[in-house]
Each structure stands twice: as C-alpha cells, then as structure tokens.
C-alpha cells in the first residue's frame, strides 16, 4: 500500500469510534490526514463539544508536520517549550502538541496521521492507535 485509501481511512475511523464505545468515552472527533496533510476523512460523534474538530486536526497535523506522534511533541514541548512555540507560530497555530495525534505507517512508509479529540488525551490516543491497528497498519504515537 503506497497511499492511504478512503476505504482504509473508513476502517480506521470505524475502529476508533468502536474503541471509544468500548471504553465508554465522551463523544469524539476523528480526523484522518494523508501523508501530504490533506484531509482524507473526518467525523464527529453526536454531542461533541465546540472546537473538537480543530483540535483533532491539529493533533494529526502536528504529528505529520514534525514527523512524530503528538505524544513525542508533548514531551518535546515540556523540554523545549520555546522551540515548539516557535514551530507553532510558523505553522500559524495549527499544531496541538498533546497525545492523540498518531502517525499511520505501512512498514517504513508514512501514509498519514489520525487525530482524535473529545476525551482525555490518553484515551484519544488509544482510539487512534486502535483504529490504525484494526486497519492492519502500524501506529506511531511517539
């Protein structure tokens, strides 16, 4: 698989929402970007709060932009706050450096990223990872 297909993105989305149901999480937004950073698929469960779509997108976008899952970005923000702030300024505020943004890998090939927002960052990340793995791909959360 060289590109992230719509069918694969749908599998990721469905499995991420299934994991959220299994864990009885708050309503989520799942955003899936391809390797270019272009929106492949996004959906919001009923009852999500304001800005969840933007946050989910920012988690996925940040992971792609920096080439690492947003958990690693979160760690880097704690260690090098000025660097992450500078990068986010260059990105016009588009990065959300907290867990929940996960790279989608097919072996060593980057296919895209998933961003999830709505519950705790750890739970958001668990849903993203579950979705990616259910599609038979490797998740890189950082």
PDB file of C-alpha atoms in Angstrom:
ATOM      1  CA  UNK A   1       0.000   0.000   0.000  1.00  0.00           C
ATOM      2  CA  UNK A   2       1.603   3.267  -1.116  1.00  0.00           C
ATOM      3  CA  UNK A   3      -1.236   5.672  -0.373  1.00  0.00           C
ATOM      4  CA  UNK A   4      -3.886   5.958   2.290  1.00  0.00           C
ATOM      5  CA  UNK A   5      -7.114   4.931   0.584  1.00  0.00           C
ATOM      6  CA  UNK A   6     -10.572   6.135   1.536  1.00  0.00           C
ATOM      7  CA  UNK A   7     -11.532   2.552   2.391  1.00  0.00           C
ATOM      8  CA  UNK A   8      -8.602   2.272   4.790  1.00  0.00           C
ATOM      9  CA  UNK A   9      -9.447   5.651   6.326  1.00  0.00           C
ATOM     10  CA  UNK A  10     -13.014   4.443   6.895  1.00  0.00           C
ATOM     11  CA  UNK A  11     -11.721   1.315   8.653  1.00  0.00           C
ATOM     12  CA  UNK A  12      -9.564   3.476  10.901  1.00  0.00           C
ATOM     13  CA  UNK A  13     -12.474   5.808  11.666  1.00  0.00           C
ATOM     14  CA  UNK A  14     -14.932   2.995  12.399  1.00  0.00           C
ATOM     15  CA  UNK A  15     -12.481   1.136  14.645  1.00  0.00           C
ATOM     16  CA  UNK A  16     -11.543   4.328  16.525  1.00  0.00           C
ATOM     17  CA  UNK A  17     -15.210   5.015  17.243  1.00  0.00           C
ATOM     18  CA  UNK A  18     -15.743   1.354  18.217  1.00  0.00           C
ATOM     19  CA  UNK A  19     -12.891   1.648  20.741  1.00  0.00           C
ATOM     20  CA  UNK A  20     -14.476   4.811  22.140  1.00  0.00           C
ATOM     21  CA  UNK A  21     -17.749   2.927  22.605  1.00  0.00           C
ATOM     22  CA  UNK A  22     -15.988   0.009  24.255  1.00  0.00           C
ATOM     23  CA  UNK A  23     -14.260   2.382  26.697  1.00  0.00           C
ATOM     24  CA  UNK A  24     -17.466   4.442  27.182  1.00  0.00           C
ATOM     25  CA  UNK A  25     -15.699   7.691  26.335  1.00  0.00           C
ATOM     26  CA  UNK A  26     -17.109  11.158  25.804  1.00  0.00           C
ATOM     27  CA  UNK A  27     -18.101  11.943  22.186  1.00  0.00           C
ATOM     28  CA  UNK A  28     -15.081  12.159  19.886  1.00  0.00           C
ATOM     29  CA  UNK A  29     -13.993  13.744  16.650  1.00  0.00           C
ATOM     30  CA  UNK A  30     -11.640  11.685  14.478  1.00  0.00           C
ATOM     31  CA  UNK A  31      -9.671  13.377  11.706  1.00  0.00           C
ATOM     32  CA  UNK A  32      -7.555  11.455   9.214  1.00  0.00           C
ATOM     33  CA  UNK A  33      -4.986  13.200   7.008  1.00  0.00           C
ATOM     34  CA  UNK A  34      -2.976  11.637   4.202  1.00  0.00           C
ATOM     35  CA  UNK A  35       0.823  11.921   4.060  1.00  0.00           C
ATOM     36  CA  UNK A  36       0.540  15.315   2.317  1.00  0.00           C
ATOM     37  CA  UNK A  37      -1.544  16.665   5.191  1.00  0.00           C
ATOM     38  CA  UNK A  38      -4.709  16.718   3.103  1.00  0.00           C
ATOM     39  CA  UNK A  39      -7.967  15.783   4.809  1.00  0.00           C
ATOM     40  CA  UNK A  40      -8.979  12.242   3.908  1.00  0.00           C
ATOM     41  CA  UNK A  41     -11.854  11.811   6.352  1.00  0.00           C
ATOM     42  CA  UNK A  42     -13.270  13.460   9.471  1.00  0.00           C
ATOM     43  CA  UNK A  43     -16.323  12.715  11.564  1.00  0.00           C
ATOM     44  CA  UNK A  44     -17.790  13.877  14.848  1.00  0.00           C
ATOM     45  CA  UNK A  45     -19.909  11.741  17.130  1.00  0.00           C
ATOM     46  CA  UNK A  46     -23.147  13.284  18.322  1.00  0.00           C
ATOM     47  CA  UNK A  47     -22.620  15.613  21.263  1.00  0.00           C
ATOM     48  CA  UNK A  48     -19.015  16.694  20.735  1.00  0.00           C
ATOM     49  CA  UNK A  49     -18.082  19.995  22.234  1.00  0.00           C
ATOM     50  CA  UNK A  50     -17.011  23.113  20.368  1.00  0.00           C
ATOM     51  CA  UNK A  51     -13.515  23.123  18.793  1.00  0.00           C
ATOM     52  CA  UNK A  52     -13.063  19.330  18.888  1.00  0.00           C
ATOM     53  CA  UNK A  53     -12.714  19.213  15.109  1.00  0.00           C
ATOM     54  CA  UNK A  54      -9.981  21.824  15.106  1.00  0.00           C
ATOM     55  CA  UNK A  55      -8.169  20.096  17.972  1.00  0.00           C
ATOM     56  CA  UNK A  56      -8.309  16.676  16.288  1.00  0.00           C
ATOM     57  CA  UNK A  57      -6.995  18.220  13.069  1.00  0.00           C
ATOM     58  CA  UNK A  58      -4.214  19.991  14.981  1.00  0.00           C
ATOM     59  CA  UNK A  59      -3.098  16.773  16.633  1.00  0.00           C
ATOM     60  CA  UNK A  60      -2.880  14.945  13.283  1.00  0.00           C
ATOM     61  CA  UNK A  61      -1.324  17.943  11.504  1.00  0.00           C
ATOM     62  CA  UNK A  62       1.310  18.402  14.217  1.00  0.00           C
ATOM     63  CA  UNK A  63       2.285  14.750  14.043  1.00  0.00           C
ATOM     64  CA  UNK A  64       2.746  14.984  10.267  1.00  0.00           C
ATOM     65  CA  UNK A  65       4.491  18.341  10.352  1.00  0.00           C
ATOM     66  CA  UNK A  66       7.065  17.194  12.872  1.00  0.00           C
ATOM     67  CA  UNK A  67       7.312  13.552  11.802  1.00  0.00           C
ATOM     68  CA  UNK A  68       6.439  12.185  15.227  1.00  0.00           C
ATOM     69  CA  UNK A  69       3.339  11.283  17.164  1.00  0.00           C
ATOM     70  CA  UNK A  70       1.899  14.071  19.268  1.00  0.00           C
ATOM     71  CA  UNK A  71       2.887  12.285  22.497  1.00  0.00           C
ATOM     72  CA  UNK A  72       6.507  12.932  21.458  1.00  0.00           C
ATOM     73  CA  UNK A  73       5.569  16.534  20.622  1.00  0.00           C
ATOM     74  CA  UNK A  74       4.050  16.885  24.086  1.00  0.00           C
ATOM     75  CA  UNK A  75       7.292  15.639  25.651  1.00  0.00           C
ATOM     76  CA  UNK A  76       9.333  17.959  23.467  1.00  0.00           C
ATOM     77  CA  UNK A  77       7.080  20.892  24.403  1.00  0.00           C
ATOM     78  CA  UNK A  78       7.851  20.208  28.056  1.00  0.00           C
ATOM     79  CA  UNK A  79      11.585  20.030  27.385  1.00  0.00           C
ATOM     80  CA  UNK A  80      11.869  22.723  24.687  1.00  0.00           C
ATOM     81  CA  UNK A  81       8.835  24.954  25.052  1.00  0.00           C
ATOM     82  CA  UNK A  82      10.382  27.805  23.062  1.00  0.00           C
ATOM     83  CA  UNK A  83      11.083  25.516  20.091  1.00  0.00           C
ATOM     84  CA  UNK A  84       7.551  24.097  19.932  1.00  0.00           C
ATOM     85  CA  UNK A  85       6.121  27.590  20.396  1.00  0.00           C
ATOM     86  CA  UNK A  86       8.285  28.875  17.528  1.00  0.00           C
ATOM     87  CA  UNK A  87       7.251  25.996  15.253  1.00  0.00           C
ATOM     88  CA  UNK A  88       3.595  26.550  16.140  1.00  0.00           C
ATOM     89  CA  UNK A  89       3.994  30.237  15.325  1.00  0.00           C
ATOM     90  CA  UNK A  90       5.422  29.334  11.910  1.00  0.00           C
ATOM     91  CA  UNK A  91       2.509  26.881  11.469  1.00  0.00           C
ATOM     92  CA  UNK A  92       0.053  29.687  12.323  1.00  0.00           C
ATOM     93  CA  UNK A  93      -1.110  27.891  15.462  1.00  0.00           C
ATOM     94  CA  UNK A  94      -2.051  24.680  13.633  1.00  0.00           C
ATOM     95  CA  UNK A  95      -0.140  22.287  15.952  1.00  0.00           C
ATOM     96  CA  UNK A  96      -1.752  20.776  19.032  1.00  0.00           C
ATOM     97  CA  UNK A  97       1.173  19.117  20.854  1.00  0.00           C
ATOM     98  CA  UNK A  98      -0.682  16.759  23.193  1.00  0.00           C
ATOM     99  CA  UNK A  99      -1.323  12.990  22.860  1.00  0.00           C
ATOM    100  CA  UNK A 100      -3.990  11.980  20.372  1.00  0.00           C
ATOM    101  CA  UNK A 101      -2.128  12.572  17.089  1.00  0.00           C
ATOM    102  CA  UNK A 102      -0.750   9.301  15.715  1.00  0.00           C
ATOM    103  CA  UNK A 103       1.214   8.623  12.534  1.00  0.00           C
ATOM    104  CA  UNK A 104      -0.102   5.888  10.212  1.00  0.00           C
ATOM    105  CA  UNK A 105       2.727   3.678   8.976  1.00  0.00           C
ATOM    106  CA  UNK A 106       2.830   0.833   6.466  1.00  0.00           C
ATOM    107  CA  UNK A 107       6.210  -0.653   7.305  1.00  0.00           C
ATOM    108  CA  UNK A 108       8.608   2.269   6.891  1.00  0.00           C
ATOM    109  CA  UNK A 109       6.186   4.203   4.645  1.00  0.00           C
ATOM    110  CA  UNK A 110       4.285   7.135   6.132  1.00  0.00           C
ATOM    111  CA  UNK A 111       0.661   7.054   4.975  1.00  0.00           C
ATOM    112  CA  UNK A 112      -0.765   9.889   7.082  1.00  0.00           C
ATOM    113  CA  UNK A 113      -1.944  10.659  10.593  1.00  0.00           C
ATOM    114  CA  UNK A 114      -5.001  10.337  12.788  1.00  0.00           C
ATOM    115  CA  UNK A 115      -6.041  12.993  15.276  1.00  0.00           C
ATOM    116  CA  UNK A 116      -8.649  12.320  17.945  1.00  0.00           C
ATOM    117  CA  UNK A 117     -10.175  14.757  20.414  1.00  0.00           C
ATOM    118  CA  UNK A 118     -13.018  14.657  22.916  1.00  0.00           C
ATOM    119  CA  UNK A 119     -11.907  12.695  25.967  1.00  0.00           C
ATOM    120  CA  UNK A 120      -8.606  12.652  27.842  1.00  0.00           C
ATOM    121  CA  UNK A 121      -5.537  12.815  25.626  1.00  0.00           C
ATOM    122  CA  UNK A 122      -4.548   9.273  26.632  1.00  0.00           C
ATOM    123  CA  UNK A 123      -7.987   7.945  25.679  1.00  0.00           C
ATOM    124  CA  UNK A 124      -7.951   9.921  22.430  1.00  0.00           C
ATOM    125  CA  UNK A 125      -4.608   8.337  21.577  1.00  0.00           C
ATOM    126  CA  UNK A 126      -5.854   4.829  22.469  1.00  0.00           C
ATOM    127  CA  UNK A 127      -8.700   5.230  19.972  1.00  0.00           C
ATOM    128  CA  UNK A 128      -6.365   6.463  17.226  1.00  0.00           C
ATOM    129  CA  UNK A 129      -3.999   3.537  17.811  1.00  0.00           C
ATOM    130  CA  UNK A 130      -6.873   1.037  17.850  1.00  0.00           C
ATOM    131  CA  UNK A 131      -8.172   2.404  14.551  1.00  0.00           C
ATOM    132  CA  UNK A 132      -4.799   2.220  12.830  1.00  0.00           C
ATOM    133  CA  UNK A 133      -4.105  -1.298  14.099  1.00  0.00           C
ATOM    134  CA  UNK A 134      -7.574  -2.510  13.063  1.00  0.00           C
ATOM    135  CA  UNK A 135      -6.700  -1.451   9.510  1.00  0.00           C
ATOM    136  CA  UNK A 136      -3.621  -3.683   9.629  1.00  0.00           C
ATOM    137  CA  UNK A 137      -1.187  -0.778   9.861  1.00  0.00           C
ATOM    138  CA  UNK A 138       1.391   0.386  12.405  1.00  0.00           C
ATOM    139  CA  UNK A 139       0.655   3.275  14.769  1.00  0.00           C
ATOM    140  CA  UNK A 140       3.431   5.619  15.827  1.00  0.00           C
ATOM    141  CA  UNK A 141       2.182   7.642  18.772  1.00  0.00           C
ATOM    142  CA  UNK A 142       5.561   8.959  19.840  1.00  0.00           C
TER     143      UNK A 142
END
